[in-house]
Structures are given as C-alpha cells and as structure tokens.
PDB file of C-alpha atoms in Angstrom:
ATOM      1  CA  ASP A   1    -102.476 -96.516 145.010  1.00 67.00           C
ATOM      2  CA  GLN A   2    -104.777 -94.221 147.426  1.00 81.00           C
ATOM      3  CA  GLN A   3    -106.551 -95.832 150.395  1.00 91.00           C
ATOM      4  CA  VAL A   4    -108.188 -93.055 151.478  1.00 95.00           C
ATOM      5  CA  LYS A   5    -109.580 -91.180 149.029  1.00 95.00           C
ATOM      6  CA  GLN A   6    -111.771 -87.539 148.991  1.00 97.00           C
ATOM      7  CA  ASN A   7    -112.571 -86.496 145.477  1.00 92.00           C
ATOM      8  CA  SER A   8    -113.935 -83.485 146.550  1.00 95.00           C
ATOM      9  CA  PRO A   9    -111.042 -80.779 146.536  1.00 95.00           C
ATOM     10  CA  SER A  10    -113.906 -77.849 147.313  1.00 97.00           C
ATOM     11  CA  LEU A  11    -116.644 -76.937 148.624  1.00 97.00           C
ATOM     12  CA  SER A  12    -118.293 -73.837 149.097  1.00 98.00           C
ATOM     13  CA  VAL A  13    -121.208 -73.412 151.764  1.00 98.00           C
ATOM     14  CA  GLN A  14    -123.433 -70.664 152.866  1.00 98.00           C
ATOM     15  CA  GLU A  15    -123.077 -69.542 156.636  1.00 98.00           C
ATOM     16  CA  GLY A  16    -125.582 -70.950 158.131  1.00 97.00           C
ATOM     17  CA  ARG A  17    -125.926 -74.365 156.226  1.00 98.00           C
ATOM     18  CA  ILE A  18    -124.955 -77.737 156.835  1.00 98.00           C
ATOM     19  CA  SER A  19    -121.363 -78.770 154.924  1.00 98.00           C
ATOM     20  CA  ILE A  20    -120.749 -81.748 154.099  1.00 98.00           C
ATOM     21  CA  LEU A  21    -117.348 -83.838 153.448  1.00 98.00           C
ATOM     22  CA  ASN A  22    -117.194 -87.291 152.111  1.00 98.00           C
ATOM     23  CA  CYS A  23    -114.458 -89.886 152.291  1.00 97.00           C
ATOM     24  CA  ASP A  24    -114.032 -93.547 150.621  1.00 97.00           C
ATOM     25  CA  TYR A  25    -111.793 -95.933 152.113  1.00 96.00           C
ATOM     26  CA  THR A  26    -110.630 -99.095 150.188  1.00 93.00           C
ATOM     27  CA  ASN A  27    -109.107-101.633 153.177  1.00 88.00           C
ATOM     28  CA  SER A  28    -111.624-103.294 155.123  1.00 87.00           C
ATOM     29  CA  MET A  29    -109.202-103.745 157.985  1.00 87.00           C
ATOM     30  CA  PHE A  30    -109.199 -99.991 158.743  1.00 89.00           C
ATOM     31  CA  ASP A  31    -110.644 -99.887 162.239  1.00 90.00           C
ATOM     32  CA  TYR A  32    -110.595 -96.104 163.106  1.00 95.00           C
ATOM     33  CA  PHE A  33    -111.328 -93.433 161.282  1.00 96.00           C
ATOM     34  CA  LEU A  34    -110.705 -89.462 161.835  1.00 97.00           C
ATOM     35  CA  TRP A  35    -111.292 -85.686 160.892  1.00 98.00           C
ATOM     36  CA  TYR A  36    -108.617 -83.103 160.538  1.00 98.00           C
ATOM     37  CA  LYS A  37    -108.752 -79.923 159.912  1.00 98.00           C
ATOM     38  CA  LYS A  38    -105.863 -77.525 158.593  1.00 96.00           C
ATOM     39  CA  TYR A  39    -105.443 -73.846 158.769  1.00 95.00           C
ATOM     40  CA  PRO A  40    -102.819 -72.368 155.946  1.00 92.00           C
ATOM     41  CA  ALA A  41     -99.621 -72.005 157.289  1.00 88.00           C
ATOM     42  CA  GLU A  42    -100.670 -74.451 160.438  1.00 92.00           C
ATOM     43  CA  GLY A  43     -99.888 -78.384 160.789  1.00 94.00           C
ATOM     44  CA  PRO A  44    -103.233 -80.054 160.914  1.00 97.00           C
ATOM     45  CA  THR A  45    -105.761 -80.360 164.019  1.00 97.00           C
ATOM     46  CA  PHE A  46    -107.268 -83.295 164.919  1.00 97.00           C
ATOM     47  CA  LEU A  47    -111.310 -82.481 164.994  1.00 97.00           C
ATOM     48  CA  ILE A  48    -113.215 -85.562 165.612  1.00 97.00           C
ATOM     49  CA  SER A  49    -113.278 -89.511 164.822  1.00 96.00           C
ATOM     50  CA  ILE A  50    -115.228 -92.969 165.301  1.00 96.00           C
ATOM     51  CA  SER A  51    -114.001 -96.379 165.787  1.00 95.00           C
ATOM     52  CA  SER A  52    -115.411 -99.047 163.270  1.00 94.00           C
ATOM     53  CA  ILE A  53    -117.987-100.558 166.319  1.00 94.00           C
ATOM     54  CA  LYS A  54    -120.148 -97.010 165.813  1.00 96.00           C
ATOM     55  CA  ASP A  55    -121.769 -95.867 162.965  1.00 96.00           C
ATOM     56  CA  LYS A  56    -122.428 -92.039 163.921  1.00 98.00           C
ATOM     57  CA  ASN A  57    -120.199 -89.937 166.267  1.00 98.00           C
ATOM     58  CA  GLU A  58    -120.878 -86.270 167.556  1.00 98.00           C
ATOM     59  CA  ASP A  59    -119.466 -83.084 168.981  1.00 97.00           C
ATOM     60  CA  GLY A  60    -120.787 -80.137 169.480  1.00 97.00           C
ATOM     61  CA  ARG A  61    -121.594 -78.619 165.163  1.00 98.00           C
ATOM     62  CA  PHE A  62    -119.897 -81.841 163.895  1.00 98.00           C
ATOM     63  CA  THR A  63    -120.992 -85.559 163.196  1.00 98.00           C
ATOM     64  CA  VAL A  64    -118.999 -88.018 161.949  1.00 98.00           C
ATOM     65  CA  PHE A  65    -120.996 -90.981 159.968  1.00 98.00           C
ATOM     66  CA  LEU A  66    -119.639 -94.449 158.941  1.00 97.00           C
ATOM     67  CA  ASN A  67    -120.617 -96.635 156.566  1.00 96.00           C
ATOM     68  CA  LYS A  68    -118.857 -99.742 156.909  1.00 95.00           C
ATOM     69  CA  SER A  69    -120.604-101.756 154.290  1.00 94.00           C
ATOM     70  CA  ALA A  70    -120.117 -99.005 151.751  1.00 96.00           C
ATOM     71  CA  LYS A  71    -116.231 -98.284 153.079  1.00 96.00           C
ATOM     72  CA  HIS A  72    -117.614 -94.661 153.384  1.00 97.00           C
ATOM     73  CA  LEU A  73    -117.884 -92.024 156.082  1.00 96.00           C
ATOM     74  CA  SER A  74    -118.728 -88.864 155.837  1.00 98.00           C
ATOM     75  CA  LEU A  75    -118.480 -85.065 158.449  1.00 98.00           C
ATOM     76  CA  HIS A  76    -121.582 -83.300 158.550  1.00 98.00           C
ATOM     77  CA  ILE A  77    -120.965 -79.633 160.024  1.00 98.00           C
ATOM     78  CA  VAL A  78    -124.103 -77.859 161.246  1.00 98.00           C
ATOM     79  CA  PRO A  79    -124.552 -74.718 161.029  1.00 98.00           C
ATOM     80  CA  SER A  80    -121.171 -73.668 159.402  1.00 98.00           C
ATOM     81  CA  GLN A  81    -119.555 -70.611 160.313  1.00 98.00           C
ATOM     82  CA  PRO A  82    -116.715 -68.704 158.318  1.00 97.00           C
ATOM     83  CA  GLY A  83    -114.163 -69.734 160.843  1.00 97.00           C
ATOM     84  CA  ASP A  84    -114.712 -73.124 159.658  1.00 98.00           C
ATOM     85  CA  SER A  85    -113.490 -73.127 156.885  1.00 98.00           C
ATOM     86  CA  ALA A  86    -110.196 -74.875 155.964  1.00 98.00           C
ATOM     87  CA  VAL A  87    -108.999 -78.064 154.619  1.00 98.00           C
ATOM     88  CA  TYR A  88    -110.443 -80.812 155.775  1.00 98.00           C
ATOM     89  CA  PHE A  89    -108.580 -84.290 155.802  1.00 98.00           C
ATOM     90  CA  CYS A  90    -110.035 -87.643 155.920  1.00 97.00           C
ATOM     91  CA  ALA A  91    -107.837 -90.343 157.782  1.00 97.00           C
ATOM     92  CA  THR A  92    -107.871 -93.973 158.337  1.00 95.00           C
ATOM     93  CA  ALA A  93    -105.683 -96.382 160.908  1.00 93.00           C
ATOM     94  CA  SER A  94    -105.645 -99.989 162.281  1.00 90.00           C
ATOM     95  CA  SER A  95    -104.255-102.066 165.088  1.00 84.00           C
ATOM     96  CA  GLY A  96    -102.320-103.728 162.704  1.00 82.00           C
ATOM     97  CA  GLY A  97    -100.725-100.545 161.290  1.00 83.00           C
ATOM     98  CA  SER A  98    -100.058 -99.161 165.215  1.00 86.00           C
ATOM     99  CA  TYR A  99    -102.804 -97.007 164.788  1.00 89.00           C
ATOM    100  CA  ILE A 100    -100.448 -94.665 162.088  1.00 93.00           C
ATOM    101  CA  PRO A 101    -103.140 -92.526 160.172  1.00 95.00           C
ATOM    102  CA  THR A 102    -103.011 -92.726 156.402  1.00 95.00           C
ATOM    103  CA  PHE A 103    -104.513 -89.579 154.818  1.00 97.00           C
ATOM    104  CA  GLY A 104    -106.592 -88.490 152.412  1.00 97.00           C
ATOM    105  CA  ARG A 105    -105.893 -85.416 149.724  1.00 97.00           C
ATOM    106  CA  GLY A 106    -108.697 -83.185 151.966  1.00 97.00           C
ATOM    107  CA  THR A 107    -111.225 -81.316 150.793  1.00 98.00           C
ATOM    108  CA  SER A 108    -110.706 -77.425 151.210  1.00 98.00           C
ATOM    109  CA  LEU A 109    -114.307 -75.772 152.946  1.00 98.00           C
ATOM    110  CA  ILE A 110    -115.235 -72.336 152.033  1.00 98.00           C
ATOM    111  CA  VAL A 111    -118.418 -71.271 153.890  1.00 98.00           C
ATOM    112  CA  HIS A 112    -119.597 -67.612 152.573  1.00 96.00           C
ATOM    113  CA  PRO A 113    -120.692 -65.264 155.110  1.00 93.00           C
TER     114      PRO A 113
ATOM    115  CA  ASP B   1     -96.547 -72.852 174.833  1.00 55.00           C
ATOM    116  CA  THR B   2     -96.545 -76.849 175.396  1.00 79.00           C
ATOM    117  CA  GLY B   3     -97.458 -77.575 171.422  1.00 94.00           C
ATOM    118  CA  VAL B   4     -95.155 -79.501 169.313  1.00 97.00           C
ATOM    119  CA  SER B   5     -92.287 -77.518 167.920  1.00 97.00           C
ATOM    120  CA  GLN B   6     -90.468 -77.713 164.979  1.00 98.00           C
ATOM    121  CA  ASN B   7     -87.363 -75.696 163.538  1.00 97.00           C
ATOM    122  CA  PRO B   8     -86.856 -74.339 161.188  1.00 97.00           C
ATOM    123  CA  ARG B   9     -89.932 -72.695 159.687  1.00 97.00           C
ATOM    124  CA  HIS B  10     -88.484 -72.030 156.652  1.00 97.00           C
ATOM    125  CA  LYS B  11     -85.747 -73.835 154.606  1.00 97.00           C
ATOM    126  CA  ILE B  12     -83.875 -72.894 151.422  1.00 98.00           C
ATOM    127  CA  THR B  13     -81.065 -75.280 149.801  1.00 98.00           C
ATOM    128  CA  LYS B  14     -79.229 -75.868 146.703  1.00 97.00           C
ATOM    129  CA  ARG B  15     -79.541 -79.406 145.151  1.00 97.00           C
ATOM    130  CA  GLY B  16     -77.021 -81.753 146.428  1.00 97.00           C
ATOM    131  CA  GLN B  17     -77.009 -79.953 149.838  1.00 98.00           C
ATOM    132  CA  ASN B  18     -77.380 -81.388 153.652  1.00 98.00           C
ATOM    133  CA  VAL B  19     -80.554 -80.462 155.692  1.00 98.00           C
ATOM    134  CA  THR B  20     -81.440 -81.017 159.073  1.00 98.00           C
ATOM    135  CA  PHE B  21     -84.704 -80.450 160.864  1.00 97.00           C
ATOM    136  CA  ARG B  22     -85.708 -80.496 164.464  1.00 98.00           C
ATOM    137  CA  CYS B  23     -88.694 -81.460 166.103  1.00 98.00           C
ATOM    138  CA  ASP B  24     -89.947 -81.287 170.030  1.00 97.00           C
ATOM    139  CA  PRO B  25     -92.961 -82.859 170.671  1.00 97.00           C
ATOM    140  CA  ILE B  26     -95.312 -82.843 173.449  1.00 96.00           C
ATOM    141  CA  SER B  27     -93.222 -83.550 176.474  1.00 92.00           C
ATOM    142  CA  GLU B  28     -95.396 -86.466 177.968  1.00 91.00           C
ATOM    143  CA  HIS B  29     -95.946 -87.960 174.455  1.00 94.00           C
ATOM    144  CA  ASN B  30     -94.347 -91.160 174.116  1.00 94.00           C
ATOM    145  CA  ARG B  31     -94.765 -91.726 170.186  1.00 95.00           C
ATOM    146  CA  LEU B  32     -93.272 -88.964 167.480  1.00 97.00           C
ATOM    147  CA  TYR B  33     -94.218 -89.079 163.573  1.00 97.00           C
ATOM    148  CA  TRP B  34     -92.715 -87.415 160.367  1.00 98.00           C
ATOM    149  CA  TYR B  35     -94.945 -86.512 157.448  1.00 98.00           C
ATOM    150  CA  ARG B  36     -94.585 -84.951 154.402  1.00 97.00           C
ATOM    151  CA  GLN B  37     -96.959 -82.923 152.265  1.00 96.00           C
ATOM    152  CA  THR B  38     -96.475 -81.381 149.130  1.00 94.00           C
ATOM    153  CA  LEU B  39     -99.259 -79.174 147.636  1.00 91.00           C
ATOM    154  CA  GLY B  40    -102.482 -80.914 147.105  1.00 91.00           C
ATOM    155  CA  GLN B  41    -101.696 -83.617 148.497  1.00 94.00           C
ATOM    156  CA  GLY B  42    -102.187 -85.078 152.195  1.00 96.00           C
ATOM    157  CA  PRO B  43     -99.417 -85.641 154.590  1.00 97.00           C
ATOM    158  CA  GLU B  44     -97.672 -88.547 153.414  1.00 96.00           C
ATOM    159  CA  PHE B  45     -96.298 -90.734 156.347  1.00 96.00           C
ATOM    160  CA  LEU B  46     -92.375 -91.071 156.665  1.00 97.00           C
ATOM    161  CA  THR B  47     -91.575 -92.593 160.130  1.00 97.00           C
ATOM    162  CA  TYR B  48     -92.504 -92.953 163.366  1.00 95.00           C
ATOM    163  CA  PHE B  49     -90.753 -93.512 166.863  1.00 96.00           C
ATOM    164  CA  GLN B  50     -91.885 -94.855 170.642  1.00 94.00           C
ATOM    165  CA  ASN B  51     -89.934 -93.349 172.744  1.00 93.00           C
ATOM    166  CA  GLU B  52     -85.932 -93.634 171.220  1.00 93.00           C
ATOM    167  CA  ALA B  53     -87.424 -96.507 168.788  1.00 94.00           C
ATOM    168  CA  GLN B  54     -87.377 -95.958 164.975  1.00 93.00           C
ATOM    169  CA  LEU B  55     -90.333 -98.711 165.109  1.00 93.00           C
ATOM    170  CA  GLU B  56     -91.669 -97.794 161.221  1.00 92.00           C
ATOM    171  CA  LYS B  57     -90.304 -96.579 158.042  1.00 93.00           C
ATOM    172  CA  SER B  58     -92.506 -96.132 155.006  1.00 92.00           C
ATOM    173  CA  ARG B  59     -90.995 -97.945 151.987  1.00 86.00           C
ATOM    174  CA  LEU B  60     -90.909 -94.933 150.215  1.00 78.00           C
ATOM    175  CA  LEU B  61     -88.636 -93.255 152.432  1.00 84.00           C
ATOM    176  CA  SER B  62     -85.357 -92.906 150.732  1.00 88.00           C
ATOM    177  CA  ASP B  63     -81.812 -94.000 152.203  1.00 93.00           C
ATOM    178  CA  ARG B  64     -80.587 -90.197 151.582  1.00 96.00           C
ATOM    179  CA  PHE B  65     -83.249 -89.847 154.842  1.00 96.00           C
ATOM    180  CA  SER B  66     -82.339 -90.802 158.096  1.00 96.00           C
ATOM    181  CA  ALA B  67     -84.220 -89.461 161.137  1.00 96.00           C
ATOM    182  CA  GLU B  68     -83.368 -89.664 164.947  1.00 96.00           C
ATOM    183  CA  ARG B  69     -84.878 -88.985 168.441  1.00 96.00           C
ATOM    184  CA  PRO B  70     -81.844 -89.620 170.845  1.00 91.00           C
ATOM    185  CA  LYS B  71     -83.168 -90.331 174.760  1.00 86.00           C
ATOM    186  CA  GLY B  72     -87.293 -90.143 173.264  1.00 85.00           C
ATOM    187  CA  SER B  73     -87.121 -86.456 173.489  1.00 91.00           C
ATOM    188  CA  PHE B  74     -86.285 -84.091 170.675  1.00 96.00           C
ATOM    189  CA  SER B  75     -86.288 -85.471 166.949  1.00 97.00           C
ATOM    190  CA  THR B  76     -84.161 -84.749 163.857  1.00 97.00           C
ATOM    191  CA  LEU B  77     -84.807 -85.664 160.490  1.00 97.00           C
ATOM    192  CA  GLU B  78     -81.516 -85.305 157.727  1.00 97.00           C
ATOM    193  CA  ILE B  79     -82.344 -84.974 153.899  1.00 97.00           C
ATOM    194  CA  GLN B  80     -78.624 -85.807 152.398  1.00 97.00           C
ATOM    195  CA  ARG B  81     -77.857 -84.943 148.890  1.00 97.00           C
ATOM    196  CA  THR B  82     -81.307 -83.021 148.705  1.00 97.00           C
ATOM    197  CA  GLU B  83     -83.378 -83.228 145.527  1.00 96.00           C
ATOM    198  CA  GLN B  84     -85.732 -80.885 144.021  1.00 96.00           C
ATOM    199  CA  GLY B  85     -88.387 -83.360 144.737  1.00 95.00           C
ATOM    200  CA  ASP B  86     -87.948 -83.329 148.432  1.00 96.00           C
ATOM    201  CA  SER B  87     -89.173 -79.945 148.329  1.00 97.00           C
ATOM    202  CA  ALA B  88     -92.339 -80.295 150.076  1.00 96.00           C
ATOM    203  CA  MET B  89     -93.662 -79.404 153.966  1.00 97.00           C
ATOM    204  CA  TYR B  90     -91.953 -81.641 156.635  1.00 98.00           C
ATOM    205  CA  LEU B  91     -94.680 -82.120 159.275  1.00 98.00           C
ATOM    206  CA  CYS B  92     -93.929 -83.840 162.505  1.00 98.00           C
ATOM    207  CA  ALA B  93     -96.459 -84.936 165.155  1.00 98.00           C
ATOM    208  CA  SER B  94     -96.417 -86.441 168.892  1.00 97.00           C
ATOM    209  CA  SER B  95     -99.279 -88.703 170.530  1.00 95.00           C
ATOM    210  CA  PRO B  96    -100.003 -90.307 173.735  1.00 93.00           C
ATOM    211  CA  LEU B  97     -99.174 -94.150 173.391  1.00 89.00           C
ATOM    212  CA  SER B  98    -103.343 -94.339 174.018  1.00 86.00           C
ATOM    213  CA  ALA B  99    -104.143 -92.569 170.824  1.00 89.00           C
ATOM    214  CA  PHE B 100    -106.258 -94.223 167.853  1.00 89.00           C
ATOM    215  CA  GLY B 101    -104.342 -91.900 165.611  1.00 92.00           C
ATOM    216  CA  GLU B 102    -105.041 -88.747 167.208  1.00 94.00           C
ATOM    217  CA  LEU B 103    -101.833 -86.687 166.576  1.00 96.00           C
ATOM    218  CA  PHE B 104    -100.698 -83.452 167.505  1.00 97.00           C
ATOM    219  CA  PHE B 105     -99.092 -81.351 164.241  1.00 98.00           C
ATOM    220  CA  GLY B 106     -96.470 -78.953 164.705  1.00 97.00           C
ATOM    221  CA  SER B 107     -96.546 -76.233 162.186  1.00 97.00           C
ATOM    222  CA  GLY B 108     -94.035 -77.710 159.690  1.00 97.00           C
ATOM    223  CA  THR B 109     -91.157 -77.188 158.154  1.00 98.00           C
ATOM    224  CA  GLN B 110     -91.369 -75.906 154.618  1.00 97.00           C
ATOM    225  CA  LEU B 111     -88.342 -77.255 152.656  1.00 98.00           C
ATOM    226  CA  SER B 112     -87.248 -75.500 149.406  1.00 97.00           C
ATOM    227  CA  VAL B 113     -84.581 -77.240 146.600  1.00 97.00           C
ATOM    228  CA  LEU B 114     -83.447 -75.035 144.199  1.00 96.00           C
TER     229      LEU B 114
END
C-alpha cells in the first residue's frame, strides 16, 4: 500500500512554460515534504522541501505547494528549461519516523526546446 | 569530491553468491541510509544508522541482508545467497543529525543477479 502516490508517470512540457508535478499522500502524521530530482546514472538530489506548518515554499524557479486538507502537494517549475528534464520524486517524512523519507514512484519530466 | 561515494558502480553475480557493497558518506554526516530502487519505482528504505548504531530496519528487509557501519564511518551492505529478485540499484545516502529528510545520495551500485 503506497503512502506516497505520484499518479503521472510522465509529463512533457515546452521550454519556457510551467511544469506542474503532483503528489498525494495518505498519512496525516507526515510533517515534512520533499522533492528530489534524479538524472540517469546518478542518485537522487534534494531539490526543495516544505514543513506542514506552511502552505508554500519558493526557491528560484521552483515552488512547492502543500494542501494538508487534501493531502496533496505539487511542485511548480517556472519557466521550465531543457536541463530540468529528469525524474522527480516526491517524498514525505515525520518526526515519529526519524525523518526517514518515504518516496513516491516518480514522474519523468521532459522539457522540449 | 566530498560527496557520497559507493563502490562498486556495477556488480554482476550468479544466483546463490554473496555480494558486498561499500558506501563512504560525507565525513561530517552522522546518519547513513541504505535504499533500494527497481525500475519504475522510487527508492525503497532498507536500513538506517546513526553513527555506528543501526537504529531502524525495514520489515521488508530479508534476513539475507546485513549492514554494518563500524566506527560510524563507512558502511557495508552484504546480501547472502543472492536471488534474481535482488537485482536492483542499491543507493546509499547520508545526512547530518539536523536533517528533516534532506539526504545526500551516492550514485548507487547496480546489482544484476543472473
């Protein structure tokens, strides 16, 4: 039973447009939410995070939104660049779980020039 | 390069053989994690160390798997009597004590069991 769900295996976007990646979670005990990016033949790289006390966190072109009532978070990339093409993993963590992240299956983002 | 280092990058073995992987974390990081990733899936948690103490193991972790972190530095992950279902990318990560899930991953060891 997946606790973190990324229902879109892939997303294709034109360069310069917005990319929106979505994630749903089931456990309301999660209090920290993260996005990782992974290029082929490399390990995942931490991208951005948000705690449960916030509903938005922004870092340059990347913004994460959290909707606790819907148990949903999203990552917005504006403007999208070809170098953003990668697999994006949503992850959740909790103080009760020693902040060990639980990952979704990932969404493969392709940004076309 | 002060990132997380994993060796070997690739390992091909025959079913029934034992394999051992090594992970060198970022030197000042107290926490070390092992994850496994198969095609089309996200990283799946295996086990976690704080310094030399193994504090948590996944219930999914078979007793054929064992991990150590002597002296709280590098870590090894051993798989005994490998099975074809063990074929996966094995990822090591490290983090400081203050992390809230922000891990630094190595490039992984790709295991193929024939």
